[in-house]
Coordinates of N, CA and C in Angstrom, one line a residue:
Y1 N 0.9 -1.2 0.0 CA 0.0 0.0 0.0 C 0.9 1.2 0.0
F2 N 0.5 2.2 -0.8 CA 1.4 3.4 -0.9 C 0.5 4.6 -1.1
C3 N 0.7 5.7 -0.4 CA 0.0 6.9 -0.5 C 1.0 8.1 -0.6
N4 N 0.9 8.9 -1.7 CA 1.9 10.0 -1.8 C 1.2 11.4 -1.6
A5 N -0.1 11.4 -1.2 CA -0.8 12.6 -0.9 C -1.2 13.5 -2.1
D6 N -0.8 13.1 -3.2 CA -1.1 13.9 -4.4 C -2.5 13.6 -5.1
S7 N -2.9 12.3 -5.0 CA -4.2 11.9 -5.7 C -5.3 11.7 -4.7
L8 N -6.4 12.3 -5.0 CA -7.6 12.2 -4.1 C -8.7 11.3 -4.8
S9 N -9.6 10.8 -4.0 CA -10.7 10.1 -4.5 C -11.6 11.1 -5.3
E10 N -12.6 10.6 -6.0 CA -13.5 11.5 -6.8 C -14.2 12.4 -5.9
N11 N -14.6 12.0 -4.7 CA -15.4 12.8 -3.8 C -14.4 13.7 -2.9
K12 N -13.1 13.6 -3.1 CA -12.1 14.4 -2.4 C -12.0 14.2 -0.9
I13 N -12.6 13.1 -0.4 CA -12.6 12.8 1.0 C -11.4 11.9 1.4
Y14 N -10.9 11.1 0.4 CA -9.8 10.2 0.7 C -8.6 10.5 -0.2
F15 N -7.4 10.1 0.3 CA -6.2 10.0 -0.5 C -6.3 8.7 -1.3
S16 N -6.0 8.7 -2.6 CA -5.9 7.5 -3.4 C -4.6 6.8 -3.0
S17 N -4.6 5.5 -3.3 CA -3.4 4.7 -3.1 C -3.0 4.1 -4.4
N18 N -2.0 3.3 -4.4 CA -1.5 2.6 -5.6 C -2.3 1.4 -6.0
I19 N -3.3 1.1 -5.1 CA -4.2 0.0 -5.4 C -5.6 0.5 -5.7
K20 N -6.2 0.0 -6.7 CA -7.6 0.5 -7.1 C -8.5 0.2 -6.0
D21 N -9.4 1.2 -5.7 CA -10.4 1.0 -4.6 C -9.9 0.9 -3.2
V22 N -8.6 1.2 -3.0 CA -8.1 1.2 -1.6 C -7.7 2.7 -1.3
F23 N -8.2 3.2 -0.2 CA -8.0 4.6 0.1 C -7.4 4.9 1.5
F24 N -6.7 6.0 1.6 CA -6.3 6.4 2.9 C -7.2 7.6 3.4
N25 N -7.5 7.7 4.6 CA -8.4 8.7 5.2 C -7.7 10.0 5.3
D26 N -8.5 11.1 5.6 CA -8.0 12.4 6.0 C -7.4 13.2 4.9
A27 N -8.1 13.2 3.7 CA -7.6 13.9 2.6 C -7.7 15.5 2.8
Y28 N -8.6 15.8 3.7 CA -8.7 17.3 4.0 C -7.4 17.9 4.6
M29 N -6.5 17.0 5.0 CA -5.2 17.4 5.5 C -4.2 17.7 4.4
Q30 N -4.6 17.5 3.1 CA -3.6 17.7 2.0 C -3.1 19.2 2.0
S31 N -1.8 19.3 1.8 CA -1.2 20.7 1.8 C -0.2 20.8 0.7
D32 N -0.1 22.0 0.1 CA 1.0 22.3 -0.8 C 2.1 23.1 -0.2
K33 N 2.2 23.2 1.1 CA 3.3 24.0 1.7 C 4.6 23.3 1.7
H34 N 4.6 22.0 1.8 CA 5.8 21.2 1.7 C 5.5 19.9 1.1
S35 N 6.4 19.3 0.3 CA 6.2 18.0 -0.2 C 7.5 17.3 -0.4
F36 N 7.6 16.0 -0.2 CA 8.8 15.2 -0.5 C 8.8 14.8 -1.9
S37 N 7.7 14.4 -2.4 CA 7.6 14.0 -3.9 C 6.3 14.6 -4.3
G38 N 6.1 14.9 -5.6 CA 4.9 15.4 -6.1 C 4.7 16.9 -5.6
K39 N 3.4 17.3 -5.5 CA 3.1 18.6 -5.1 C 2.5 18.7 -3.7
Y40 N 2.1 17.6 -3.1 CA 1.4 17.7 -1.9 C 1.9 16.8 -0.8
S41 N 1.5 17.1 0.4 CA 1.8 16.2 1.6 C 0.6 16.3 2.5
S42 N 0.7 15.6 3.6 CA -0.4 15.6 4.6 C 0.1 16.5 5.8
Q43 N -0.6 17.5 6.1 CA -0.3 18.5 7.1 C -1.0 18.2 8.4
L44 N -0.3 17.9 9.4 CA -0.9 17.5 10.7 C -0.5 18.7 11.7
T45 N -1.5 19.1 12.4 CA -1.4 20.2 13.4 C -1.7 19.7 14.8
K46 N -1.5 20.5 15.8 CA -1.9 20.2 17.2 C -3.4 19.9 17.2
K47 N -4.2 20.7 16.5 CA -5.7 20.6 16.5 C -6.2 19.4 15.6
S48 N -5.4 19.1 14.6 CA -5.8 17.9 13.7 C -4.5 17.0 13.6
P49 N -4.3 16.2 14.7 CA -3.0 15.5 14.8 C -2.9 14.2 14.0
Y50 N -4.0 13.7 13.4 CA -3.9 12.4 12.7 C -4.1 12.5 11.2
G51 N -3.4 11.7 10.5 CA -3.6 11.8 9.0 C -3.1 10.6 8.3
M52 N -3.4 10.5 7.0 CA -3.0 9.4 6.1 C -3.3 8.1 6.8
S53 N -4.4 7.8 7.4 CA -4.7 6.6 8.0 C -5.4 5.6 7.1
I54 N -5.2 4.3 7.3 CA -5.8 3.3 6.6 C -6.2 2.2 7.5
I55 N -7.4 1.6 7.3 CA -7.8 0.5 8.2 C -7.9 -0.7 7.3
L56 N -7.1 -1.7 7.7 CA -7.0 -3.0 7.0 C -7.7 -4.1 7.7
D57 N -8.4 -5.0 7.0 CA -9.2 -6.1 7.5 C -8.3 -7.3 7.9
N58 N -8.7 -8.0 8.8 CA -8.2 -9.3 9.2 C -6.6 -9.4 9.4
P59 N -6.1 -8.6 10.3 CA -4.7 -8.8 10.6 C -4.5 -10.2 11.2
Q60 N -3.4 -10.9 10.9 CA -3.2 -12.2 11.3 C -2.0 -12.4 12.2
T61 N -2.0 -13.3 13.1 CA -0.9 -13.6 13.9 C 0.2 -14.1 13.0
G62 N 1.4 -13.5 13.2 CA 2.6 -13.9 12.4 C 2.9 -12.9 11.2
Q63 N 1.9 -12.1 10.9 CA 2.2 -11.1 9.9 C 3.2 -10.1 10.3
T64 N 4.1 -9.7 9.4 CA 5.1 -8.7 9.7 C 4.7 -7.5 8.9
Y65 N 4.7 -6.3 9.5 CA 4.3 -5.0 8.9 C 5.6 -4.2 8.8
N66 N 6.0 -3.7 7.6 CA 7.1 -2.8 7.4 C 6.5 -1.5 6.9
I67 N 6.6 -0.4 7.7 CA 5.9 0.8 7.4 C 6.9 2.0 7.3
S68 N 6.8 2.9 6.4 CA 7.7 4.0 6.3 C 6.9 5.2 5.8
A69 N 7.4 6.4 6.1 CA 6.9 7.7 5.6 C 8.0 8.7 5.7
W70 N 7.9 9.7 4.9 CA 8.8 10.8 4.9 C 8.1 11.9 5.8
R71 N 8.9 12.5 6.7 CA 8.3 13.4 7.7 C 9.1 14.7 7.6
Y72 N 8.5 15.9 7.5 CA 9.1 17.2 7.6 C 8.6 17.8 8.9
S73 N 9.5 18.0 9.8 CA 9.2 18.5 11.2 C 10.3 19.2 11.8
A74 N 10.1 20.5 12.1 CA 11.1 21.4 12.7 C 11.6 20.8 14.0
D75 N 10.7 20.3 14.8 CA 11.0 19.8 16.2 C 11.1 18.3 16.3
K76 N 11.2 17.7 15.1 CA 11.4 16.2 15.0 C 10.2 15.4 15.7
T77 N 9.0 16.0 15.8 CA 7.9 15.2 16.3 C 7.2 14.6 15.1
G78 N 6.3 13.7 15.4 CA 5.5 13.1 14.4 C 5.9 11.6 14.3
V79 N 5.0 10.7 14.4 CA 5.3 9.3 14.4 C 4.4 8.5 13.4
I80 N 4.8 7.3 13.1 CA 3.9 6.3 12.4 C 3.4 5.4 13.5
S81 N 2.1 5.1 13.5 CA 1.5 4.3 14.5 C 0.6 3.2 13.9
A82 N 0.5 2.1 14.7 CA -0.4 1.0 14.4 C -1.2 0.5 15.6
S83 N -2.5 0.3 15.4 CA -3.2 -0.2 16.6 C -4.3 -1.2 16.2
I84 N -4.5 -2.1 17.1 CA -5.7 -3.1 17.0 C -6.4 -2.8 18.3
E85 N -7.5 -2.1 18.3 CA -8.1 -1.6 19.5 C -8.6 -2.7 20.4
T86 N -9.2 -3.7 19.9 CA -9.9 -4.7 20.7 C -8.8 -5.6 21.4
D87 N -7.6 -5.6 20.9 CA -6.5 -6.4 21.5 C -5.5 -5.6 22.3
Q88 N -5.8 -4.3 22.5 CA -4.9 -3.5 23.2 C -3.5 -3.6 22.6
F89 N -3.4 -3.6 21.3 CA -2.2 -3.7 20.5 C -1.9 -2.3 20.0
Y90 N -0.6 -1.8 20.3 CA -0.2 -0.5 19.8 C 1.3 -0.5 19.6
R91 N 1.7 0.0 18.5 CA 3.1 0.2 18.2 C 3.2 1.6 17.6
S92 N 4.4 2.2 17.8 CA 4.7 3.6 17.3 C 6.2 3.8 17.1
S93 N 6.5 4.6 16.2 CA 8.0 4.8 15.9 C 8.2 6.1 15.3
K94 N 9.4 6.7 15.6 CA 9.9 7.9 14.9 C 11.4 7.6 14.6
T95 N 11.7 6.4 14.4 CA 13.1 6.0 14.1 C 13.4 6.5 12.7
I96 N 14.5 7.3 12.6 CA 14.9 7.9 11.3 C 15.9 7.0 10.7
T97 N 15.6 6.6 9.4 CA 16.5 5.7 8.7 C 17.3 6.5 7.6
Q98 N 16.8 7.6 7.2 CA 17.6 8.5 6.2 C 17.0 9.9 6.2
S99 N 17.8 10.8 5.8 CA 17.3 12.2 5.7 C 17.7 12.8 4.4
R100 N 16.8 13.7 3.9 CA 17.1 14.4 2.6 C 16.3 15.7 2.5
N101 N 17.0 16.8 2.3 CA 16.4 18.1 2.1 C 15.4 18.5 3.2
G102 N 15.7 18.3 4.5 CA 14.8 18.6 5.6 C 13.8 17.6 5.9
W103 N 13.7 16.5 5.1 CA 12.8 15.4 5.3 C 13.5 14.2 5.9
D104 N 12.8 13.6 6.9 CA 13.4 12.4 7.5 C 12.5 11.2 7.2
M105 N 13.0 10.1 6.7 CA 12.3 8.9 6.5 C 12.2 8.2 7.9
I106 N 11.0 8.0 8.4 CA 10.8 7.3 9.6 C 10.2 5.9 9.3
T107 N 10.5 4.9 10.1 CA 10.1 3.6 9.9 C 9.5 2.9 11.1
L108 N 8.7 2.0 10.9 CA 8.1 1.1 12.0 C 8.0 -0.3 11.4
S109 N 8.6 -1.3 12.1 CA 8.4 -2.7 11.7 C 8.0 -3.5 12.9
F110 N 7.1 -4.4 12.7 CA 6.6 -5.2 13.8 C 6.0 -6.5 13.3
T111 N 5.9 -7.5 14.1 CA 5.2 -8.7 13.8 C 4.1 -8.9 14.8
I112 N 2.9 -9.3 14.4 CA 1.8 -9.6 15.3 C 2.2 -10.9 15.9
D113 N 2.6 -10.9 17.2 CA 3.2 -12.1 17.8 C 2.3 -12.8 18.8
K114 N 1.0 -12.4 18.8 CA 0.1 -13.1 19.7 C -1.2 -13.3 19.0
P115 N -2.0 -14.3 19.4 CA -3.3 -14.4 18.8 C -4.2 -13.1 19.0
I116 N -4.9 -12.7 18.0 CA -5.7 -11.5 18.1 C -7.1 -11.8 17.8
T117 N -8.0 -10.9 18.3 CA -9.4 -11.0 18.1 C -9.9 -9.8 17.3
G118 N -9.0 -8.8 17.1 CA -9.5 -7.7 16.4 C -9.7 -8.0 14.9
K119 N -10.7 -7.3 14.3 CA -11.0 -7.5 12.9 C -10.3 -6.6 12.0
T120 N -9.7 -5.5 12.6 CA -9.0 -4.5 11.7 C -7.8 -4.1 12.5
I121 N -6.8 -3.5 11.6 CA -5.7 -2.9 12.2 C -5.7 -1.5 11.5
T122 N -5.4 -0.5 12.3 CA -5.3 0.9 11.8 C -3.9 1.3 11.8
L123 N -3.4 1.9 10.6 CA -2.1 2.3 10.5 C -2.2 3.8 10.1
Y124 N -1.4 4.6 10.8 CA -1.6 6.1 10.6 C -0.4 6.9 11.0
T125 N -0.4 8.2 10.5 CA 0.6 9.1 11.0 C 0.0 10.0 12.1
W126 N 0.8 10.4 13.0 CA 0.3 11.2 14.2 C 1.3 12.2 14.5
N127 N 0.8 13.4 14.7 CA 1.6 14.5 15.2 C 1.4 14.6 16.8
E128 N 2.3 14.1 17.5 CA 2.1 14.1 19.0 C 2.7 15.4 19.6
G129 N 3.2 16.3 18.8 CA 3.8 17.5 19.3 C 2.9 18.7 19.1
K130 N 3.5 19.9 19.3 CA 2.8 21.1 19.2 C 3.0 21.9 17.9
E131 N 4.0 21.6 17.2 CA 4.3 22.3 15.9 C 3.7 21.5 14.7
T132 N 3.5 22.1 13.6 CA 3.0 21.5 12.4 C 4.0 20.5 11.8
V133 N 3.5 19.3 11.4 CA 4.3 18.2 10.8 C 3.7 17.9 9.5
Y134 N 4.5 17.5 8.5 CA 4.1 17.1 7.2 C 4.6 15.7 7.0
F135 N 3.7 14.9 6.4 CA 4.0 13.5 6.0 C 3.8 13.3 4.5
D136 N 4.6 12.5 3.9 CA 4.5 12.2 2.5 C 5.0 10.8 2.3
D137 N 4.5 10.2 1.2 CA 5.0 8.8 0.7 C 4.9 7.8 1.8
F138 N 3.7 7.6 2.3 CA 3.3 6.6 3.3 C 3.3 5.2 2.7
K139 N 4.2 4.3 3.1 CA 4.3 3.0 2.4 C 4.1 1.9 3.5
I140 N 3.3 0.9 3.1 CA 3.0 -0.3 4.0 C 3.3 -1.5 3.2
S141 N 4.1 -2.4 3.8 CA 4.3 -3.7 3.2 C 4.0 -4.8 4.3
I142 N 3.2 -5.8 3.9 CA 2.8 -6.8 4.8 C 3.4 -8.1 4.3
I143 N 4.1 -8.8 5.2 CA 4.6 -10.1 4.9 C 3.9 -11.2 5.6
N144 N 3.2 -12.1 4.9 CA 2.5 -13.2 5.6 C 3.4 -14.3 6.1
P145 N 3.0 -15.0 7.2 CA 3.9 -16.0 7.7 C 4.3 -17.1 6.8
Q146 N 3.4 -17.5 5.9 CA 3.6 -18.6 5.0 C 4.6 -18.2 3.9
S147 N 4.9 -16.9 3.7 CA 5.8 -16.4 2.6 C 7.1 -16.1 3.2
K148 N 7.4 -16.3 4.5 CA 8.7 -15.9 5.1 C 9.7 -17.0 4.8

């Protein structure tokens, strides 16, 4: 799954992804103030701290998630997060793996290592700070246990 914040759904409510009929939420956060690639990014503020979220069905025990996004943040706040609410499962990261032109690539990798009862997993960007943060090129790869 990949979202570059440039393409919107026909109704302008969602960011389009690289997969037909798969969308990321919070397109109203689209901004042309900064972008890593293309013309737009997702602008997160203290008042609107969540963006570029996607809810995926049927997360499975043993699946590995590799997630990355480019972040532009003067105070280095802003994280990638994952949660399965019914299982009290939460992971978050602001680990920087590379930097370019004021943008930092942050990554989050995890494996669902216990049986789960949740029907969905939510993957999203979050501004946990006070200053405005921009995210671009949100990428999600899922590796199933049988393909490892």
